[in-house]
Short mmCIF file of C-alpha atoms and ligand atoms in Angstrom, two decimals:
data_model
loop_
_atom_site.label_atom_id
_atom_site.label_comp_id
_atom_site.label_asym_id
_atom_site.label_seq_id
_atom_site.Cartn_x
_atom_site.Cartn_y
_atom_site.Cartn_z
CA MET A 1 116.57 122.97 120.58
CA ASN A 2 114.26 120.28 119.31
CA ARG A 3 111.19 121.99 117.89
CA VAL A 4 110.89 121.37 114.15
CA HIS A 5 108.58 122.95 111.59
CA ILE A 6 108.29 121.45 108.09
CA LYS A 7 106.91 123.60 105.29
CA THR A 8 105.89 121.65 102.20
CA TYR A 9 105.68 122.90 98.61
CA GLY A 10 104.12 121.06 95.68
CA CYS A 11 102.24 117.79 95.30
CA GLN A 12 100.72 115.14 97.55
CA MET A 13 103.90 113.05 97.20
CA ASN A 14 105.79 115.89 98.88
CA GLU A 15 103.12 116.13 101.60
CA ARG A 16 103.53 112.45 102.24
CA ASP A 17 107.34 112.65 102.34
CA SER A 18 107.09 115.46 104.90
CA GLU A 19 104.69 113.42 107.01
CA ALA A 20 107.09 110.46 106.99
CA VAL A 21 110.01 112.73 108.00
CA ALA A 22 107.87 114.21 110.80
CA SER A 23 107.03 110.75 112.06
CA LEU A 24 110.74 109.75 112.13
CA LEU A 25 111.67 112.99 113.90
CA ARG A 26 109.02 112.49 116.55
CA ALA A 27 110.24 108.97 117.19
CA ARG A 28 113.69 110.52 117.75
CA GLY A 29 112.34 112.92 120.39
CA TYR A 30 111.87 116.05 118.27
CA ALA A 31 108.65 118.04 118.70
CA MET A 32 106.81 119.00 115.52
CA VAL A 33 105.34 122.52 115.68
CA GLU A 34 102.73 124.16 113.46
CA ASP A 35 104.00 127.67 114.02
CA GLU A 36 107.23 128.42 112.21
CA ALA A 37 108.02 131.25 114.68
CA GLU A 38 108.23 128.71 117.53
CA ALA A 39 110.62 126.39 115.71
CA ASP A 40 114.33 125.89 116.34
CA VAL A 41 114.64 124.10 113.01
CA VAL A 42 112.73 124.85 109.79
CA LEU A 43 112.83 122.32 106.97
CA LEU A 44 111.54 123.33 103.54
CA ASN A 45 110.39 120.32 101.53
CA THR A 46 110.50 121.71 98.02
CA CYS A 47 109.05 121.30 94.53
CA ALA A 48 110.82 121.76 91.18
CA VAL A 49 108.01 121.10 88.68
CA ARG A 50 107.60 124.78 87.78
CA ASP A 51 109.89 127.75 88.20
CA LEU A 52 107.39 129.55 90.43
CA ALA A 53 107.53 126.75 93.02
CA GLU A 54 111.32 126.96 93.11
CA GLN A 55 111.29 130.75 93.40
CA LYS A 56 108.85 130.58 96.33
CA ALA A 57 111.02 128.11 98.24
CA MET A 58 114.16 130.06 97.40
CA GLY A 59 112.61 133.30 98.70
CA LYS A 60 111.50 131.56 101.87
CA ALA A 61 114.93 130.06 102.50
CA ALA A 62 116.60 133.46 101.99
CA HIS A 63 114.14 135.00 104.48
CA LEU A 64 114.86 132.27 107.05
CA ASN A 65 118.57 132.84 106.62
CA LYS A 66 118.06 136.38 107.87
CA ARG A 67 116.62 134.89 111.05
CA LYS A 68 119.74 132.71 111.28
CA ARG A 69 121.91 135.79 111.29
CA ARG A 70 120.05 137.04 114.38
CA ASN A 71 120.13 133.61 116.00
CA PRO A 72 122.98 131.39 114.78
CA ARG A 73 121.50 128.40 116.61
CA PHE A 74 118.43 128.45 114.40
CA LEU A 75 118.74 125.74 111.70
CA VAL A 76 117.40 125.74 108.15
CA GLY A 77 117.26 122.80 105.75
CA VAL A 78 116.14 122.38 102.15
CA LEU A 79 114.81 118.93 101.29
CA GLY A 80 113.30 117.23 98.27
CA CYS A 81 112.90 118.06 94.61
CA MET A 82 114.55 121.51 94.41
CA ALA A 83 117.50 120.23 96.45
CA GLN A 84 117.85 117.32 94.02
CA ASN A 85 117.37 119.48 90.95
CA ARG A 86 119.78 122.27 91.85
CA GLY A 87 122.25 120.21 93.88
CA VAL A 88 125.13 121.94 95.62
CA ASP A 89 124.80 124.93 93.23
CA LEU A 90 121.95 125.95 95.51
CA LEU A 91 124.59 126.81 98.12
CA ASP A 92 125.86 129.64 95.89
CA ARG A 93 122.47 131.29 96.40
CA LEU A 94 121.91 130.05 99.95
CA PRO A 95 125.35 129.62 101.55
CA ASP A 96 124.00 129.58 105.12
CA LEU A 97 121.87 126.45 104.73
CA ASP A 98 122.50 123.78 107.36
CA LEU A 99 121.00 120.83 105.51
CA LEU A 100 120.56 119.93 101.86
CA VAL A 101 118.78 116.60 101.44
CA GLY A 102 117.70 114.87 98.20
CA THR A 103 114.55 112.90 97.40
CA GLN A 104 116.06 109.51 98.21
CA LYS A 105 117.41 110.58 101.60
CA PHE A 106 114.40 111.81 103.58
CA HIS A 107 114.89 109.02 106.14
CA ARG A 108 118.39 110.32 106.89
CA VAL A 109 117.10 113.66 108.20
CA PRO A 110 116.93 112.64 111.92
CA ASP A 111 120.58 111.45 111.93
CA MET A 112 121.68 114.56 110.08
CA LEU A 113 119.85 116.85 112.53
CA ASP A 114 121.26 114.96 115.52
CA ASN A 115 124.76 115.45 114.06
CA LEU A 116 124.22 119.13 113.43
CA LEU A 117 122.92 119.74 116.93
CA ALA A 118 125.80 117.76 118.46
CA THR A 119 128.37 119.82 116.53
CA GLN A 120 126.57 123.00 117.36
CA SER A 121 126.75 122.41 121.09
CA GLY A 122 130.52 123.07 120.91
CA LEU A 123 131.60 126.70 120.55
CA GLY A 124 133.56 126.25 117.32
CA PRO A 125 132.81 127.82 113.92
CA ARG A 126 129.50 127.13 112.15
CA PRO A 127 129.52 123.51 110.90
CA LYS A 128 129.55 123.12 107.11
CA THR A 129 126.26 122.43 105.33
CA LEU A 130 125.40 118.73 105.59
CA VAL A 131 124.64 117.53 102.07
CA ASP A 132 123.17 114.19 100.99
CA LEU A 133 121.83 114.04 97.45
CA ASP A 134 122.88 110.53 96.44
CA ALA A 135 120.66 107.80 95.08
CA GLU A 136 119.91 105.04 97.57
CA ALA A 137 118.65 101.57 96.66
CA GLY A 138 115.42 100.78 98.52
CA SER A 139 114.67 104.40 99.46
CA GLN A 140 111.07 103.96 98.24
CA ASN A 141 110.52 101.61 101.21
CA GLU A 142 111.41 104.29 103.75
CA ILE A 143 108.33 106.51 103.26
CA ARG A 144 106.02 104.64 105.62
CA GLY A 145 105.71 106.40 109.01
CA HIS A 146 102.38 108.03 109.86
CA ILE A 147 101.12 109.98 112.83
CA SER A 148 101.91 108.47 116.23
CA PRO A 149 99.37 106.37 118.11
CA GLY A 150 97.33 108.57 120.43
CA ASP A 151 96.83 111.33 117.85
CA ALA A 152 93.40 111.84 116.33
CA PRO A 153 92.86 109.27 113.55
CA GLN A 154 93.44 110.41 110.00
CA VAL A 155 90.17 109.64 108.22
CA SER A 156 91.95 110.05 104.92
CA ALA A 157 95.60 108.99 104.63
CA TYR A 158 98.22 108.78 101.91
CA ILE A 159 100.38 105.74 101.19
CA SER A 160 103.42 106.16 99.00
CA ILE A 161 103.60 102.99 96.86
CA MET A 162 106.38 103.83 94.42
CA GLN A 163 108.93 106.48 93.56
CA GLY A 164 110.39 107.77 90.33
CA CYS A 165 109.24 108.09 86.75
CA ASN A 166 110.32 106.48 83.47
CA MET A 167 107.96 108.34 81.16
CA HIS A 168 110.34 111.13 80.07
CA CYS A 169 107.80 113.74 79.00
CA THR A 170 109.92 116.43 77.36
CA PHE A 171 108.66 119.24 79.63
CA CYS A 172 109.15 117.46 82.95
CA ILE A 173 111.93 117.59 85.53
CA VAL A 174 110.56 114.70 87.63
CA PRO A 175 112.77 111.91 86.16
CA LYS A 176 115.77 114.01 87.25
CA THR A 177 114.44 114.84 90.71
CA ARG A 178 112.87 111.48 91.55
CA GLY A 179 114.97 108.99 89.58
CA GLU A 180 113.91 105.69 88.00
CA GLU A 181 110.64 103.95 88.89
CA ARG A 182 110.97 101.82 92.04
CA SER A 183 108.01 100.13 93.72
CA ARG A 184 107.42 98.92 97.24
CA PRO A 185 106.49 95.28 97.95
CA MET A 186 102.72 94.75 97.83
CA ASP A 187 102.64 93.00 101.22
CA ASP A 188 104.27 96.02 102.91
CA ILE A 189 101.71 98.38 101.40
CA VAL A 190 98.79 96.18 102.44
CA ARG A 191 100.21 95.95 105.97
CA GLU A 192 100.56 99.73 106.15
CA ALA A 193 96.94 100.08 105.00
CA GLU A 194 95.75 97.56 107.62
CA GLU A 195 97.52 99.48 110.38
CA LEU A 196 96.00 102.76 109.22
CA VAL A 197 92.51 101.26 109.08
CA ALA A 198 92.97 99.77 112.57
CA ASN A 199 93.78 103.33 113.68
CA GLY A 200 90.59 104.82 112.19
CA THR A 201 91.55 105.61 108.57
CA ARG A 202 88.65 105.10 106.17
CA GLU A 203 90.06 106.42 102.89
CA ILE A 204 93.47 105.67 101.43
CA THR A 205 95.06 107.56 98.55
CA LEU A 206 97.85 105.64 96.85
CA LEU A 207 100.68 107.88 95.70
CA GLY A 208 103.38 107.70 93.06
CA GLN A 209 104.84 109.95 90.38
CA ILE A 210 103.15 107.62 87.86
CA VAL A 211 101.10 105.59 90.28
CA THR A 212 99.54 103.38 87.58
CA SER A 213 103.05 102.08 86.72
CA TYR A 214 103.23 100.47 90.17
CA GLY A 215 105.24 97.24 90.14
CA ARG A 216 105.35 96.87 86.38
CA ARG A 217 109.05 96.05 86.48
CA GLU A 218 109.07 94.14 89.77
CA PHE A 219 105.92 92.01 89.81
CA PRO A 220 104.21 89.74 87.24
CA MET A 221 100.76 90.12 85.73
CA VAL A 222 98.29 87.72 87.40
CA ASP A 223 95.12 86.62 85.56
CA GLY A 224 95.71 89.40 83.02
CA LYS A 225 95.81 92.01 85.79
CA THR A 226 98.59 94.55 86.29
CA PRO A 227 100.30 94.75 89.70
CA PHE A 228 98.50 98.08 90.26
CA VAL A 229 95.07 96.50 89.88
CA GLN A 230 96.16 93.49 91.97
CA LEU A 231 97.04 95.96 94.72
CA LEU A 232 93.69 97.77 94.37
CA GLU A 233 91.88 94.44 94.73
CA ARG A 234 93.80 93.50 97.86
CA LEU A 235 93.07 96.85 99.47
CA HIS A 236 89.45 96.68 98.39
CA ALA A 237 89.07 93.51 100.44
CA LEU A 238 90.00 95.28 103.70
CA PRO A 239 86.97 95.59 105.98
CA ASN A 240 86.31 99.11 107.33
CA LEU A 241 88.21 100.77 104.49
CA HIS A 242 85.51 102.76 102.68
CA ARG A 243 87.36 104.39 99.83
CA ILE A 244 90.50 104.01 97.74
CA ARG A 245 91.89 106.75 95.54
CA PHE A 246 95.18 107.20 93.67
CA THR A 247 97.30 109.93 92.18
CA SER A 248 99.02 110.76 89.89
CA PRO A 249 98.19 108.33 87.09
CA HIS A 250 99.12 108.41 83.40
CA PRO A 251 96.46 107.88 80.70
CA SER A 252 98.47 104.96 79.30
CA GLY A 253 98.19 103.29 82.71
CA TYR A 254 94.42 102.91 82.25
CA LYS A 255 94.62 99.40 80.77
CA PRO A 256 91.40 97.36 80.39
CA ASP A 257 91.86 95.89 83.90
CA LEU A 258 91.92 99.35 85.49
CA VAL A 259 88.92 100.50 83.45
CA ALA A 260 87.05 97.37 84.63
CA ALA A 261 88.09 98.09 88.22
CA PHE A 262 85.90 101.21 88.16
CA ARG A 263 82.96 98.89 87.47
CA ASP A 264 83.95 96.09 89.84
CA LEU A 265 85.49 97.86 92.85
CA PRO A 266 82.93 100.23 94.35
CA LYS A 267 85.43 101.65 96.86
CA LEU A 268 87.14 103.46 93.96
CA GLY A 269 84.16 105.81 93.74
CA GLU A 270 83.23 107.50 90.47
CA TYR A 271 86.21 109.74 89.95
CA ALA A 272 89.31 109.47 87.76
CA HIS A 273 92.19 111.82 87.05
CA LEU A 274 93.69 111.56 83.54
CA PRO A 275 96.41 114.10 82.73
CA LEU A 276 95.79 115.14 79.12
CA GLN A 277 98.41 117.96 78.80
CA SER A 278 97.30 118.88 75.25
CA GLY A 279 94.52 118.07 72.78
CA SER A 280 96.82 118.49 69.76
CA ASP A 281 98.49 115.34 68.43
CA ARG A 282 101.42 117.40 67.17
CA ILE A 283 102.06 118.86 70.63
CA LEU A 284 101.47 115.51 72.35
CA ARG A 285 104.21 114.04 70.14
CA ALA A 286 106.54 116.93 70.97
CA MET A 287 105.78 116.33 74.65
CA ASN A 288 106.55 112.59 74.24
CA ARG A 289 103.05 111.66 75.43
CA PRO A 290 102.25 108.18 74.04
CA TYR A 291 98.56 108.74 73.08
CA THR A 292 96.53 110.84 70.67
CA ALA A 293 93.55 113.10 71.29
CA ASP A 294 91.40 110.40 69.73
CA SER A 295 92.68 107.51 71.84
CA TYR A 296 92.36 109.69 74.95
CA ARG A 297 88.75 110.49 74.02
CA ARG A 298 88.03 106.76 73.55
CA LEU A 299 89.50 106.04 76.98
CA ILE A 300 87.11 108.55 78.56
CA ASP A 301 84.23 106.84 76.72
CA LYS A 302 85.31 103.41 77.99
CA LEU A 303 85.47 104.69 81.56
CA ARG A 304 82.00 106.21 81.18
CA GLU A 305 80.75 102.89 79.84
CA ALA A 306 82.23 101.08 82.84
CA GLN A 307 80.88 103.67 85.26
CA PRO A 308 78.25 106.03 83.84
CA LYS A 309 78.36 108.48 86.79
CA MET A 310 82.08 109.14 86.37
CA TRP A 311 83.62 112.54 87.23
CA PHE A 312 86.89 113.47 85.52
CA SER A 313 89.81 115.74 86.23
CA THR A 314 92.92 116.43 84.21
CA ASP A 315 96.20 118.38 83.91
CA ILE A 316 96.75 120.72 80.96
CA ILE A 317 99.82 122.71 79.96
CA VAL A 318 99.24 125.77 77.77
CA GLY A 319 102.03 127.63 75.99
CA PHE A 320 104.23 124.59 75.32
CA PRO A 321 106.91 125.59 72.73
CA GLY A 322 105.40 125.66 69.24
CA GLU A 323 101.76 125.61 70.45
CA ALA A 324 100.06 127.39 67.52
CA ASP A 325 96.52 128.79 67.68
CA ALA A 326 95.24 125.63 65.96
CA ASP A 327 96.94 123.42 68.57
CA PHE A 328 95.40 125.37 71.40
CA ALA A 329 92.00 125.29 69.66
CA ALA A 330 92.26 121.47 69.57
CA THR A 331 93.00 121.43 73.32
CA ARG A 332 90.17 123.84 74.07
CA ASP A 333 87.64 121.89 72.00
CA LEU A 334 88.53 118.53 73.51
CA PHE A 335 88.58 120.04 77.01
CA ASP A 336 85.12 121.53 76.47
CA ASP A 337 83.76 118.44 74.77
CA ILE A 338 84.80 116.06 77.56
CA GLY A 339 83.51 118.56 80.12
CA PHE A 340 86.04 118.06 82.92
CA GLU A 341 84.69 119.04 86.30
CA MET A 342 88.14 119.56 87.79
CA ALA A 343 91.49 120.43 86.25
CA TYR A 344 94.95 121.65 87.08
CA LEU A 345 95.75 124.21 84.39
CA PHE A 346 99.39 125.21 84.00
CA LYS A 347 101.32 127.64 81.87
CA TYR A 348 104.41 125.95 80.47
CA SER A 349 107.46 126.60 82.64
CA THR A 350 110.92 126.01 81.17
CA ARG A 351 112.92 123.48 83.17
CA THR A 352 116.63 123.53 82.46
CA GLY A 353 117.93 120.11 81.47
CA THR A 354 114.66 118.89 79.92
CA PRO A 355 114.38 118.39 76.11
CA ALA A 356 111.63 121.03 75.82
CA ALA A 357 113.97 123.67 77.25
CA GLU A 358 115.97 123.38 73.99
CA MET A 359 112.90 123.75 71.75
CA GLU A 360 112.35 126.88 69.68
CA ASP A 361 109.20 128.86 69.06
CA ARG A 362 108.52 130.05 72.60
CA ILE A 363 105.00 131.22 73.33
CA PRO A 364 104.79 134.78 74.72
CA GLU A 365 103.52 135.07 78.29
CA ASP A 366 100.42 137.12 77.33
CA ILE A 367 99.27 134.44 74.87
CA ALA A 368 99.83 131.65 77.42
CA GLU A 369 97.93 133.73 79.99
CA ALA A 370 94.97 134.26 77.64
CA ARG A 371 94.82 130.52 76.84
CA HIS A 372 94.95 129.70 80.53
CA THR A 373 92.05 132.10 81.24
CA GLU A 374 89.98 130.62 78.42
CA LEU A 375 90.34 127.09 79.80
CA MET A 376 89.60 128.32 83.31
CA GLN A 377 86.28 129.75 82.12
CA ILE A 378 85.33 126.48 80.41
CA LEU A 379 86.26 124.57 83.56
CA GLU A 380 84.11 126.81 85.76
CA LYS A 381 81.16 126.37 83.39
CA HIS A 382 81.31 122.56 83.53
CA SER A 383 82.08 122.38 87.22
CA LEU A 384 79.12 124.59 88.10
CA ARG A 385 76.78 122.78 85.69
CA ARG A 386 77.57 119.37 87.13
CA ASN A 387 77.54 120.58 90.75
CA GLU A 388 74.18 122.30 90.27
CA ALA A 389 72.73 119.09 88.87
CA LEU A 390 73.40 117.51 92.29
CA VAL A 391 71.18 119.97 94.16
CA GLY A 392 68.24 118.02 95.62
CA THR A 393 69.95 114.62 95.27
CA VAL A 394 71.25 112.52 98.15
CA GLU A 395 74.98 111.72 97.98
CA GLU A 396 77.11 109.26 99.94
CA VAL A 397 79.68 111.46 101.67
CA LEU A 398 82.76 110.52 103.67
CA PRO A 399 83.19 113.24 106.34
CA GLN A 400 86.94 113.83 106.58
CA GLU A 401 87.63 116.73 108.91
CA PRO A 402 86.03 119.64 110.75
CA ALA A 403 85.61 122.54 108.32
CA ARG A 404 87.75 125.57 109.13
CA ARG A 405 84.77 127.92 108.78
CA PRO A 406 82.13 128.04 110.10
CA LEU A 407 82.76 125.99 113.22
CA GLY A 408 80.47 123.00 113.71
CA ARG A 409 80.49 122.05 110.05
CA LEU A 410 82.21 119.03 108.61
CA LEU A 411 84.03 118.77 105.30
CA GLY A 412 83.56 115.59 103.32
CA ARG A 413 83.80 114.28 99.77
CA THR A 414 81.22 112.64 97.55
CA ARG A 415 82.00 109.42 95.67
CA GLY A 416 82.83 111.70 92.70
CA TYR A 417 85.36 113.57 94.89
CA ARG A 418 83.40 116.81 95.20
CA LYS A 419 83.80 118.77 98.42
CA VAL A 420 80.67 119.02 100.59
CA PHE A 421 80.20 121.20 103.70
CA PHE A 422 77.42 120.27 106.12
CA ASP A 423 76.36 120.60 109.78
CA ALA A 424 77.05 117.42 111.71
CA PRO A 425 78.67 116.27 114.94
CA GLU A 426 82.32 115.23 114.86
CA ARG A 427 81.40 111.67 115.78
CA LEU A 428 80.36 111.25 112.12
CA LEU A 429 83.96 111.73 110.95
CA GLY A 430 84.92 108.63 108.99
CA GLU A 431 81.31 107.32 108.82
CA LEU A 432 79.75 107.08 105.37
CA THR A 433 76.88 109.57 105.61
CA GLN A 434 73.90 110.29 103.36
CA VAL A 435 73.81 114.03 102.62
CA ARG A 436 71.12 115.90 100.68
CA ILE A 437 72.75 118.58 98.52
CA THR A 438 71.18 121.99 99.07
CA LYS A 439 73.56 124.41 97.36
CA ALA A 440 76.25 124.34 94.66
CA THR A 441 79.07 126.67 93.70
CA VAL A 442 81.89 126.12 91.21
CA ALA A 443 84.22 124.76 93.88
CA ALA A 444 82.01 123.01 96.43
CA LEU A 445 78.62 121.78 97.60
CA GLU A 446 76.60 122.35 100.75
CA GLY A 447 74.16 119.88 102.20
CA GLU A 448 72.32 118.48 105.18
CA VAL A 449 72.49 115.05 106.74
CA VAL A 450 69.56 112.83 105.80
CA VAL A 451 68.03 111.52 108.99
CA ASN A 452 66.22 108.19 108.61
CA ASP A 453 62.93 107.95 110.54
N1 SAM B 501 101.15 111.60 86.19
C1 SAM B 501 101.29 112.88 85.54
C2 SAM B 501 101.33 112.72 84.04
O1 SAM B 501 100.64 111.86 83.47
O2 SAM B 501 102.05 113.48 83.41
C3 SAM B 501 102.48 113.61 86.06
C4 SAM B 501 102.27 114.47 87.27
S1 SAM B 501 103.29 115.94 87.20
C5 SAM B 501 104.41 115.75 88.44
C6 SAM B 501 102.12 117.14 87.58
C7 SAM B 501 101.73 118.03 86.45
O3 SAM B 501 102.58 119.17 86.41
C8 SAM B 501 101.84 117.45 85.05
O4 SAM B 501 100.77 116.62 84.74
C9 SAM B 501 101.92 118.69 84.19
O5 SAM B 501 100.63 119.11 83.77
C10 SAM B 501 102.53 119.72 85.12
N2 SAM B 501 103.90 120.05 84.69
C11 SAM B 501 104.99 119.26 84.71
N3 SAM B 501 106.05 119.91 84.19
C12 SAM B 501 105.62 121.14 83.83
C13 SAM B 501 106.24 122.25 83.22
N4 SAM B 501 107.51 122.24 82.86
N5 SAM B 501 105.48 123.36 83.01
C14 SAM B 501 104.18 123.40 83.37
N6 SAM B 501 103.55 122.36 83.94
C15 SAM B 501 104.25 121.24 84.16
#
């Protein structure tokens, strides 16, 4: 009764939370299994950012509950953002759940499972659902466990550096699900990075709901540098760490020190994510985004000045309440003009409890869909154009993992964060490798290792 499968929905922060839970469970003697059918316990780590994500997790939980009816010893838990968002009301829809755990309580999962299994070993009635959705001071410091020693090294690893969000965008549920911004001590993060690097990690991605806000309430500026840039500099000094990335930032977090970091810290590579959301100032105001299309455009220019080879990605929401044709046209024109090579394009999803949920002038689904498709086409055009321009060039690639198909190939990323597939032995995993690009599609590149004579 100790095989656990965790299924994760949503963002990298959720992936990281699941990994930390898995590491705690392993330390407690549980076995983590890839195949859900082999598991005695299935934990769903959920997302609440859009309705679709919640519906998927809800459908999955209902399906697993059917399995519970056939085997009452099988346990099902819902963790994370949907648990926090819906609270105990979720039990009206899913009364058979065994565990309901909020975003500040991931580290409590092993104790809760131990308790459930202990109660279950008696022959009494089914124990009540164990629920823990409270806030907990210091919970941001609990997301730190990685894979156990002896496992294959993770070439690329995540480190959660802060939790919560104070930005209060009117469309977003995250302040409710993740709470106020809380940052981890810088020394702890650097120590975690050192341990990962000692274990073979070569790329670290720093994670937070608004990662660029790291430490702004806890730690002072030093030499005009924000705590986030101070942290980047400390990590940059670690020998054998080749690359540092971060997600998800906010455009207003790109202060002059962070822009300069793209010039001064080569391990950052030439890639930045800047969630735009809309190119219309009217809609940006309604979204409570503290920048204009013009100031955003100037920020992109400054980053290109600091690092001319920069690649950019963004997040856009189409169909926000009140988004008139002219507003969408402003988004489309700015999106096309900047020429993003990557983007996460979303149709607005109403989130109960957010200010935008109360706004009038809803955009019909077919209009939102058409706007989404239009942006997708622009994105594909720019992505292909820029990828094709790399054919024939030699790129520095960090090979991260064996490709799933075909066997024998490795998957790596360029400094601009483009995926590259190439034939190479696994011993090159984690080694910076020169790769000549031979083929480009919208989504990825192919190449061959450059062999020096
Ligand atoms: N750091 C990011 C920022 O600057 O806003 C926040 C990351 S957020 C968790 C991920 C993305 O989900 C947002 O950038 C936004 O585009 C999208 N999103 C959030 N709420 C949404 C909603 N109600 N409907 C559609 N997309 C949404």
